[in-house]
Short mmCIF file of C-alpha atoms in Angstrom, two decimals:
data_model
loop_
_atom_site.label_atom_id
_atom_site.label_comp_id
_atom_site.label_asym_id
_atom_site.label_seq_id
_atom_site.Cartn_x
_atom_site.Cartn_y
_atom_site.Cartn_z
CA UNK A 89 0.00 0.00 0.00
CA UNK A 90 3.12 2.49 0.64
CA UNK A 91 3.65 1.96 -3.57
CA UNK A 92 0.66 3.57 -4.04
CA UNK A 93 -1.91 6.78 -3.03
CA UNK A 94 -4.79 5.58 -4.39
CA UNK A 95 -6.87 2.44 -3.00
CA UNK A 96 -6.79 0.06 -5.81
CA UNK A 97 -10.33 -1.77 -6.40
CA UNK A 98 -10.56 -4.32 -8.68
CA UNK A 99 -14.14 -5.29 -9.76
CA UNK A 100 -16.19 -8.04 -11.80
CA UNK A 101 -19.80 -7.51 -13.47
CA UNK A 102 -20.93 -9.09 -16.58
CA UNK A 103 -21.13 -6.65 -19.15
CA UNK A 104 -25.24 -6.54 -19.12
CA UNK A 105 -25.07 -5.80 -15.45
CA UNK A 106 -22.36 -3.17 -15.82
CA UNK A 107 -24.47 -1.41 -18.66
CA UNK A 108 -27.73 -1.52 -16.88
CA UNK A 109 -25.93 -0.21 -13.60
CA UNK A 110 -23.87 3.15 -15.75
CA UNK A 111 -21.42 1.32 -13.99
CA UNK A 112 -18.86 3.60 -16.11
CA UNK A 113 -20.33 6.76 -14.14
CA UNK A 114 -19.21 5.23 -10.75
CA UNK A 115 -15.93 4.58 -12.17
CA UNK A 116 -15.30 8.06 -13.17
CA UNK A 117 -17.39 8.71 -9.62
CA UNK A 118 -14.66 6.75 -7.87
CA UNK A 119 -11.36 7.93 -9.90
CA UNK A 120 -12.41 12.23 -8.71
CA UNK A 121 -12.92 10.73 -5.30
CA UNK A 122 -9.24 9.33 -4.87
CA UNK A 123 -10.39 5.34 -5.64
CA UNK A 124 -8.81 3.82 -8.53
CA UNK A 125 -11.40 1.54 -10.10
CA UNK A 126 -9.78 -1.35 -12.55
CA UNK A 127 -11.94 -4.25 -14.48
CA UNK A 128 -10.59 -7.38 -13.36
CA UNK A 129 -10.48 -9.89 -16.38
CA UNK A 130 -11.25 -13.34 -15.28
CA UNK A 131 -10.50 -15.10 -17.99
CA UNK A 132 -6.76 -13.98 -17.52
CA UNK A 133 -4.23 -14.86 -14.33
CA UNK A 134 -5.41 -12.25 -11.61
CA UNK A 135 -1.84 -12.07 -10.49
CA UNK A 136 -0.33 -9.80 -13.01
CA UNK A 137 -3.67 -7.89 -12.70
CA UNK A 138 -2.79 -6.89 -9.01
CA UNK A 139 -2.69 -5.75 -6.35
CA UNK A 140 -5.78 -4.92 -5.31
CA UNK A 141 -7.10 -3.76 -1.66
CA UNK A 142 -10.26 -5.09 -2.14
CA UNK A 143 -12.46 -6.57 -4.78
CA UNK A 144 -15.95 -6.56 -6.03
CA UNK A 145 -17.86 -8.85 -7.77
CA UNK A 146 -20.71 -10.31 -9.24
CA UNK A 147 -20.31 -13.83 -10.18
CA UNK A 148 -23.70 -15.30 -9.51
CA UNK A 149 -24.68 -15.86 -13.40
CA UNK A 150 -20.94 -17.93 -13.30
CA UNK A 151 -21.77 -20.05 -10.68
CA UNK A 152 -25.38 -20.91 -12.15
CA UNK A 153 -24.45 -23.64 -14.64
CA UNK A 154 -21.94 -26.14 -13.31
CA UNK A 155 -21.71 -27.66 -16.82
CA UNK A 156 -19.86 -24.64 -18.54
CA UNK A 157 -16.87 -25.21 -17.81
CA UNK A 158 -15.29 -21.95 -18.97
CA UNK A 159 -17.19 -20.12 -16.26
CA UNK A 160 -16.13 -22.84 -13.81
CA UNK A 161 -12.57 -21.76 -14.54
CA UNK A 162 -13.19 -17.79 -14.59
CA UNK A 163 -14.85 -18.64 -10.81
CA UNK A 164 -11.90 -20.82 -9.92
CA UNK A 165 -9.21 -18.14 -10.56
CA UNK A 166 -10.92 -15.78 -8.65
CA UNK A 167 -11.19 -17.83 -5.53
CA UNK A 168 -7.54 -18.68 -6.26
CA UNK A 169 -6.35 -15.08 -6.39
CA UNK A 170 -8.91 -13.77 -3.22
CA UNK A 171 -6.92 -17.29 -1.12
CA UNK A 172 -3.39 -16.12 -1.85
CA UNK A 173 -4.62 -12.50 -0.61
CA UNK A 174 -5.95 -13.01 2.89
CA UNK A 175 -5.70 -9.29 3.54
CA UNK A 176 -7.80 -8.51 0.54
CA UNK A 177 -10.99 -7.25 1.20
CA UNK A 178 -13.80 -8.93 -0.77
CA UNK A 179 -17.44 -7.65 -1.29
CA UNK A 180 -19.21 -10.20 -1.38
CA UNK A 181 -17.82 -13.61 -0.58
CA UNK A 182 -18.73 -15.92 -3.42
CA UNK A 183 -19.15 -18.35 -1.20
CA UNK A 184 -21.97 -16.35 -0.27
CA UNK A 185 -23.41 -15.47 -3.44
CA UNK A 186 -23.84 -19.59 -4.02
CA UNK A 187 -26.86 -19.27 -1.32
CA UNK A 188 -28.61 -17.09 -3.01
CA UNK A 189 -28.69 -19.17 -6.38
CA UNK A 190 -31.39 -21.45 -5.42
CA UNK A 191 -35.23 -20.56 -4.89
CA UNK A 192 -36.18 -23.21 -2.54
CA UNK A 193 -33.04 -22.47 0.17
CA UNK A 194 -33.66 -18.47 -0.34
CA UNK A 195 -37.68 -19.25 0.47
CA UNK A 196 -36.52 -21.52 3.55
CA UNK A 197 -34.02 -18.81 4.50
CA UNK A 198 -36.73 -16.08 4.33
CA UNK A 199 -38.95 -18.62 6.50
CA UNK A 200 -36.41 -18.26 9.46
CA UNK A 201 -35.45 -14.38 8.79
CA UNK A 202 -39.87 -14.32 9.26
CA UNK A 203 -39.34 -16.51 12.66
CA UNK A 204 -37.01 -14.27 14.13
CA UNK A 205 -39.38 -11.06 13.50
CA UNK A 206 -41.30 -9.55 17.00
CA UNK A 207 -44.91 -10.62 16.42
CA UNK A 208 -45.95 -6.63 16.37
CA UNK A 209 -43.86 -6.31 13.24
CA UNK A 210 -46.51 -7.84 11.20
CA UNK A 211 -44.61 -9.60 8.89
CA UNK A 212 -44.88 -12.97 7.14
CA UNK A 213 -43.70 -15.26 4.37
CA UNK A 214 -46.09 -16.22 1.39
CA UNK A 215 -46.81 -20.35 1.84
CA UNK A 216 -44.60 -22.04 -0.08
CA UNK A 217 -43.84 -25.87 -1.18
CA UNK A 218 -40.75 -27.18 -3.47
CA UNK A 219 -41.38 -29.77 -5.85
CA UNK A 220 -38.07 -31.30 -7.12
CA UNK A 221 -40.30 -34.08 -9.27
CA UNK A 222 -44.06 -36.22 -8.78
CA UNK A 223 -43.88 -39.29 -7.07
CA UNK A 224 -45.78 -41.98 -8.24
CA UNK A 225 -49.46 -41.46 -7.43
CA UNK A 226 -49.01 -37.40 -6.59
CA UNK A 227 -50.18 -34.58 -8.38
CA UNK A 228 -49.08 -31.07 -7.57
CA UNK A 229 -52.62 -30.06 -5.88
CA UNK A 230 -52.12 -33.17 -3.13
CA UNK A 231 -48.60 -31.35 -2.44
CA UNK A 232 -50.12 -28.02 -2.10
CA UNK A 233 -53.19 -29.16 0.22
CA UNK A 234 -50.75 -30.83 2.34
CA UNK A 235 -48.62 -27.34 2.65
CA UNK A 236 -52.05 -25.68 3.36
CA UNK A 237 -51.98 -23.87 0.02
CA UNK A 238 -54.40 -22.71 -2.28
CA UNK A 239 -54.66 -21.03 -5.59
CA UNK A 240 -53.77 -18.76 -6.86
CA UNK A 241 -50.22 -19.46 -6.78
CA UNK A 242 -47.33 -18.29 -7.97
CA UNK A 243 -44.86 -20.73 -9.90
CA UNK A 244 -41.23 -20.15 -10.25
CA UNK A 245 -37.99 -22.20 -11.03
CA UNK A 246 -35.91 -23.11 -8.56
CA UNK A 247 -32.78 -21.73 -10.16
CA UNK A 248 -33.05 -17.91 -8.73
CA UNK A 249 -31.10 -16.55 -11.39
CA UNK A 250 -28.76 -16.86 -14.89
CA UNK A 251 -31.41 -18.32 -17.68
CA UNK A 252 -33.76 -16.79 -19.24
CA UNK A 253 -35.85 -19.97 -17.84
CA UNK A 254 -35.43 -18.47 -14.03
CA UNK A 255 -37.43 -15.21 -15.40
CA UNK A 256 -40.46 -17.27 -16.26
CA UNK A 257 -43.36 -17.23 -14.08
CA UNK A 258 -46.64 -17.59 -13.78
CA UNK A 259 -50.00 -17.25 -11.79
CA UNK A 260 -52.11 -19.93 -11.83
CA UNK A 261 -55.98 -20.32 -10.85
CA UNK A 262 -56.11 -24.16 -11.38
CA UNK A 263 -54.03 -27.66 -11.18
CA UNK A 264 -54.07 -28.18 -15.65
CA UNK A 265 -51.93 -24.89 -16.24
CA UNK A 266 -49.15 -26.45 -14.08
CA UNK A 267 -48.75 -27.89 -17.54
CA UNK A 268 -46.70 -25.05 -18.42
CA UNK A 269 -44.00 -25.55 -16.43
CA UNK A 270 -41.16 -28.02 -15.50
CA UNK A 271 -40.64 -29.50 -11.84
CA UNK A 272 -38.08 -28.89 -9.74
CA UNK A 273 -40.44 -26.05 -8.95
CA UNK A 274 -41.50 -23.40 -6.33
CA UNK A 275 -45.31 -22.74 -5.87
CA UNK A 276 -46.14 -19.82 -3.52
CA UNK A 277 -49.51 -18.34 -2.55
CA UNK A 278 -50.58 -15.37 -4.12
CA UNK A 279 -51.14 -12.50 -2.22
CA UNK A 280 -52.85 -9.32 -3.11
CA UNK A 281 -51.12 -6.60 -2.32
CA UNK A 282 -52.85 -3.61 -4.75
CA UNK A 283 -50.51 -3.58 -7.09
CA UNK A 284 -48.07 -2.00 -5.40
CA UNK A 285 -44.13 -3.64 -4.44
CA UNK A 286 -41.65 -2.28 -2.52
CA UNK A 287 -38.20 -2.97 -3.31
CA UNK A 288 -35.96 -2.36 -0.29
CA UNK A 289 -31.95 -1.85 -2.00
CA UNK A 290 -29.29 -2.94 0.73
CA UNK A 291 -25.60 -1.58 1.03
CA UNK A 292 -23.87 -2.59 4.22
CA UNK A 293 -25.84 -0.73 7.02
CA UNK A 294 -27.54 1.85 4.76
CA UNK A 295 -31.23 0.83 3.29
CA UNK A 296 -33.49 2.65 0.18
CA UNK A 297 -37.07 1.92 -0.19
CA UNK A 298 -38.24 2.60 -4.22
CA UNK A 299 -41.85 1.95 -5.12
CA UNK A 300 -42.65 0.15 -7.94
CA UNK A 301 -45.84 -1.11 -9.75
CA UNK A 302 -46.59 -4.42 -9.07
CA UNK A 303 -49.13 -7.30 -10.26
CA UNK A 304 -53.13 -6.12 -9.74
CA UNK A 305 -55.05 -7.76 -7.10
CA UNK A 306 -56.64 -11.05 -8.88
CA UNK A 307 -60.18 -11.30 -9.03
CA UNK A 308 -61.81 -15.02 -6.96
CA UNK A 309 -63.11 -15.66 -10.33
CA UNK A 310 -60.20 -15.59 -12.68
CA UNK A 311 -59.20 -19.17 -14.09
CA UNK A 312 -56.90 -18.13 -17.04
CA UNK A 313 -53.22 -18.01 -16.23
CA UNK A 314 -51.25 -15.34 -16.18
CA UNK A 315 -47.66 -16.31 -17.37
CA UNK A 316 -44.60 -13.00 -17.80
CA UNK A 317 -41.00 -12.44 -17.66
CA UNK A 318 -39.84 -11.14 -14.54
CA UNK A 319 -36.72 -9.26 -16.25
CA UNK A 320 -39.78 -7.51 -18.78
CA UNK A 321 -42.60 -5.11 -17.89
CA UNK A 322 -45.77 -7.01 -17.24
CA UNK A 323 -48.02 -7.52 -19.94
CA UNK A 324 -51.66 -5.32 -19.92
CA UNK A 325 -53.65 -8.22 -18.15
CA UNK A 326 -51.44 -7.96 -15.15
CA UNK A 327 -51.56 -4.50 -14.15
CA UNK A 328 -54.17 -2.37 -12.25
CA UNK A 329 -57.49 -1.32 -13.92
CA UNK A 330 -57.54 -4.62 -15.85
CA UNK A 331 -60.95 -6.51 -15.52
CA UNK A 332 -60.99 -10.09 -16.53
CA UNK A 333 -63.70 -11.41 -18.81
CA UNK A 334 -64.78 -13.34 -15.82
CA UNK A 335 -65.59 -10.23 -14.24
CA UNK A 336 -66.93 -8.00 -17.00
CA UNK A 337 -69.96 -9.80 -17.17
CA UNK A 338 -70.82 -10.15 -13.53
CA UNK A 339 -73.85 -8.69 -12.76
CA UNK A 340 -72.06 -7.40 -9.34
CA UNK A 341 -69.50 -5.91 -10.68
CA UNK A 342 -65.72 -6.49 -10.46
CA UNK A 343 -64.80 -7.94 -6.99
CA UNK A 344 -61.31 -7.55 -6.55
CA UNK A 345 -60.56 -5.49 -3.13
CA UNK A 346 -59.96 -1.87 -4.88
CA UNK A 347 -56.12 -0.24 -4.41
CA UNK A 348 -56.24 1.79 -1.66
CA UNK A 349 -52.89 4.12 -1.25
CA UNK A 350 -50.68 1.75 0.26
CA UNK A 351 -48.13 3.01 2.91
CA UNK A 352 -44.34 2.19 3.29
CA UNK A 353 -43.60 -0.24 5.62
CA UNK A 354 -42.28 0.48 8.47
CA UNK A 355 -38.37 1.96 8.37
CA UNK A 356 -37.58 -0.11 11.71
CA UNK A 357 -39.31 -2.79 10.41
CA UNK A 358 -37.47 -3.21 7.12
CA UNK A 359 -34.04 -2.63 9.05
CA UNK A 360 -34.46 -5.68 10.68
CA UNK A 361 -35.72 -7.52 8.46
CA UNK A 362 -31.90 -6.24 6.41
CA UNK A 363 -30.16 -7.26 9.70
CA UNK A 364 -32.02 -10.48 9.77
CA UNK A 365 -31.31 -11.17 5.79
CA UNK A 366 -26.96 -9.99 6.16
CA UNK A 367 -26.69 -12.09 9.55
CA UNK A 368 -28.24 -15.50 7.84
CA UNK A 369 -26.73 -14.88 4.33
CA UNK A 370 -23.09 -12.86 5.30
CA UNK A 371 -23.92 -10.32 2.44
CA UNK A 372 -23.60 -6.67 2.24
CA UNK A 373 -25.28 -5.61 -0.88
CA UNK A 374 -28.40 -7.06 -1.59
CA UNK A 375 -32.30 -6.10 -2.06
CA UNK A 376 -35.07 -7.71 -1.15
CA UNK A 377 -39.05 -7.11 -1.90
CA UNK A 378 -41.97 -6.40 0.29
CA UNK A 379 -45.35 -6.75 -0.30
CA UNK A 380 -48.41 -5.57 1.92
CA UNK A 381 -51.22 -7.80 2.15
CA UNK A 382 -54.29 -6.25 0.98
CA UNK A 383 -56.86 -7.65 3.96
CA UNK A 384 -54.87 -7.98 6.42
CA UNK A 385 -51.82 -5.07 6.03
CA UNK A 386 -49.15 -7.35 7.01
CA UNK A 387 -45.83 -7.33 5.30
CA UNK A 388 -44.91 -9.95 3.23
CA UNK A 389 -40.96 -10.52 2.00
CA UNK A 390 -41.29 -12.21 -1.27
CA UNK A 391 -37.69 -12.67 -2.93
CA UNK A 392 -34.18 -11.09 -2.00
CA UNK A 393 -31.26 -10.73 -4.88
CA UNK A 394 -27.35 -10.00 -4.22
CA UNK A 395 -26.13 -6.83 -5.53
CA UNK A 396 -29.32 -5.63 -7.71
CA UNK A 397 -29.54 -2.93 -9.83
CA UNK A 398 -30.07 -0.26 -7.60
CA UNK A 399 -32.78 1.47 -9.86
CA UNK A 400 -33.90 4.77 -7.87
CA UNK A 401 -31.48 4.85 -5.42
CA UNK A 402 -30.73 8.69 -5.71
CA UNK A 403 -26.78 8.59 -3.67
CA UNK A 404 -26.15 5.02 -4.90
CA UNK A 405 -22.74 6.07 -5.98
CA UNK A 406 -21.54 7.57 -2.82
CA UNK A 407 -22.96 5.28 -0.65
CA UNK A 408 -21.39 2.14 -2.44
CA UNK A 409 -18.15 4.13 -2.48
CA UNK A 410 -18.13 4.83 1.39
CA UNK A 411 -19.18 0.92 1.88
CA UNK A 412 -15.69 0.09 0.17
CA UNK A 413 -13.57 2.21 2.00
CA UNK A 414 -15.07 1.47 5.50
#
């Protein structure tokens, strides 16, 4: 470190992630406040790359497929390099970012970050059941009746993340449209939450709450399923004001609960909830997404991703930047 003024951080995004983030802009962010910010190529020794104080990285689309081999390596020299460099710092351990990979351990994780929640924190995890394949003589409603589930449900890979496969979901009203989909799945309960999601962004001890639009409450008589691309805008069936042709013809009228303006969640609330999330996974930068049940106004966490986009985040850059140097 005497060699040199500067910190030296070396980071690793894919190039769709660095684009979407203007990752450039908190390059040039970093260089006018004293950090030297270098792109560490993985599919080169890390060695002649160096030194670095510390390291960043995404890697989670890498560790997805343990068939491509050429991502294996890129992976492999990276935990290489970060082993002969104990005094390195490294955001985020990949060890780390191999938990959150996998649907069905994130939904059991979020079950116990739920347990440890106070009871006047009115918070809760959607129902949830994996099905890694049928046994003989089982259909996927006898699983869900024995989790206590009931449709409409939400169905999701179990990968989390790096296919355009993980993206596809769907919300289905009956037990035929699990036709369009593969086990191992996840089915979830749907919960109405009038249209409205709040994604909580996560950056060592500071938290950011961004509204977004969100899926319209479903009416009880809906049977067609609605199937979208998480990484896409939802399609015009899925958002608010949408009435069904169930519905259109009722003689009652629609009767999906109407969208009253929903409320943030509590601030104390969600900063437990981050505690809760960093102590179980040993992350620093990660987001997760809260719904509020429309009946009942409890809080609902229904997926957390390592080092999102931060979308909305107005002092993302000089937040991230103080994370690294502290």
């Amino acid at each position: 470190k005497g060699r040199r003024n500067m910190p030296r951080v070396g980071y690793y995004l894919s190039p769709s992630k660095a684009e979407k983030m203007k990752w450039s802009l908190f390059v040039d962010y970093a260089n006018s406040s004293g950090v030297e910010l270098v792109p560490v190529d993985l599919d080169h020794d890390l060695e002649s790359q160096g030194p670095f104080d510390a390291i960043i990285h995404k890697v989670t689309d890498e560790l997805t497929d343990p068939e491509d081999h050429e991502a294996a390596a890129k992976v492999k020299r990276l935990e290489e390099y970060i082993h002969a460099h104990p005094n390195m710092l490294e955001i985020d351990p990949v060890s780390r970012q191999r938990t959150v990979l996998d649907r069905g351990s994130m939904s059991k994780l979020l079950q116990t970050v739920n347990d440890a929640m106070p009871e006047d924190k009115y918070v809760r995890c959607p129902k949830f059941v994996i099905v890694q394949s049928l046994g003989e003589g089982e259909s996927y409603l006898s699983i869900m009746r024995k989790s206590g589930i009931n449709f409409p449900v939400v169905c999701k890979t179990i990968q989390a993340c790096g296919s355009k496969q993980s993206h596809m979901m769907g919300i289905i009203f009956k037990e035929e449209d699990f036709a369009h989909f593969q086990a191992p799945l996840l089915i979830q309960e749907y919960l109405n939450h009038d249209a409205m999601i709040f994604k909580i962004f996560v950056i060592g001890d500071f938290i950011d709450v961004v509204r977004r639009k969100s899926i319209r409450n479903l009416f009880d008589s809906e049977t067609e399923p609605l199937l979208f691309d998480s990484q896409k805008p939802f399609p015009p069936n899925m958002l608010d004001g949408f009435i069904p042709s169930s519905e259109s013809s009722s003689p009652a009228g629609p009767s999906a609960p109407t969208s009253p303006t929903t409320e943030d969640p509590p601030t104390d609330t969600l900063r437990q909830i981050a505690r809760e999330i960093r102590r179980s996974l040993g992350l620093t930068l990660f987001g997760f997404d809260v719904i509020t049940e429309s009946k009942t106004r409890t809080h609902a966490i229904v997926d957390v991703n390592y080092f999102p986009g931060y979308s909305g985040v107005a002092d993302f850059h000089s937040v991230l930047l103080k994370h690294i140097l502290d």
